[in-house]
Amino acid sequence: MTEPARPGPPPLPLRALIPNAITMLALCSGATGVRFAIGGEFDKAAAAIVIAAVLDGIDGRVARLLRGTSRFGAELDSLSDVTAFGVAPALILYLWALDDLGRLGWVVALALAVCCALRLARFNTALDLADLPKTGGGFTTGVPAPAGAGLALAPLFWSLAHDGALDLDPHNRAILVAVVTGVTAFLMVSALPGWGFKSVHIPRSARLFVLAAVGLFAAALAQAPWMTLCVLAVLYGAAFPFATLRYNQLRKAELAPRDSGD
C-alpha cells in the first residue's frame, strides 16, 4: 500500500520576497561599483556604493514593516554587506589609489574586505558576546559595514569634490588612502562602542533645530554631494571616540547601584 503524498511547503507570500529583493539590489549596486572603477569612472563607482548603503538601510525596516523577516534574509543581508561594503570598496580604492603602493596596497585593500567579513561573521554568531556593548543601549559594536565603507571612501569623496585634486600626487594619495583604510578596517573588527540611532536622544526643545538641520543636509547633498558625504564621514569618524566615553559613562552608572548594594 503506497503512502499518501506529503503536502509540500506552503506558498511563500510576496511580502517575504520584497526585503530580499531590496537586499539583492544593494548587492548588485555594490558590485556594479567595481565595474565602474575598472572603467575609471570613480564618481559612478562611489555613487554605486552610496546607493547600496541607502538600500541596505531600508531593507531591514521594510522586512519588519511587512513582517517578512527570516533567517534566510539575515544571511543574505550579511553576504550582500560583505560584497557591497567590503569587497567592492576595497577594489575601488585599490584601482583608484592603492595600486601605487604595489603589494602593500593590495594588502591594505584585503584588510578592509577581510575585516568587513569578520565583523559580519561576529555579528551573526554573537562571538564574544560578553565583551560587546549592550544592544539595549543602542550602541553598535565597532563601525557598521556601510559606515565603514563611507569612512574608507572619504578621500575619494574629497577628491571628487575638488575635481580630482588628490590625483595630482598619486604617491601621497596612496599613503593617505592606505592610512584611512587601515584605520577603518581596525574599527570594523574592534569591540569599541559606536553611535547607533537608538543611542542618540534629541531634547524636545531641539527638535525644530534638528529638522532644520536635516533640511539643510538634504540641500547640501543636492548641491554638493561629494563634499557633503566627505564631511559626513569625517564627522562620524570624529564622533566615534565620544561614543566610547558615553558608553563608559552609562556603564558606570549602571554598575553603581550594584556596587552600593554589595
PDB file of C-alpha atoms in Angstrom, residues 30-41 44-45 92 95:
ATOM      1  CA  GLY A  30      27.935  47.492  -4.818  1.00  0.00           C
ATOM      2  CA  ALA A  31      29.244  45.002  -7.363  1.00  0.00           C
ATOM      3  CA  THR A  32      28.447  47.424 -10.206  1.00  0.00           C
ATOM      4  CA  GLY A  33      30.651  49.972  -8.459  1.00  0.00           C
ATOM      5  CA  VAL A  34      33.616  47.702  -9.168  1.00  0.00           C
ATOM      6  CA  ARG A  35      32.692  47.631 -12.851  1.00  0.00           C
ATOM      7  CA  PHE A  36      32.674  51.440 -12.936  1.00  0.00           C
ATOM      8  CA  ALA A  37      36.042  51.543 -11.145  1.00  0.00           C
ATOM      9  CA  ILE A  38      37.576  49.186 -13.702  1.00  0.00           C
ATOM     10  CA  GLY A  39      36.482  51.619 -16.381  1.00  0.00           C
ATOM     11  CA  GLY A  40      37.990  54.563 -14.491  1.00  0.00           C
ATOM     12  CA  GLU A  41      34.587  56.082 -13.671  1.00  0.00           C
ATOM     13  CA  LYS A  44      29.919  56.441 -10.608  1.00  0.00           C
ATOM     14  CA  ALA A  45      31.694  53.788  -8.537  1.00  0.00           C
ATOM     15  CA  ILE A  92      37.565  50.551  -5.882  1.00  0.00           C
ATOM     16  CA  LEU A  95      42.115  50.642  -8.512  1.00  0.00           C
TER      17      LEU A  95
END
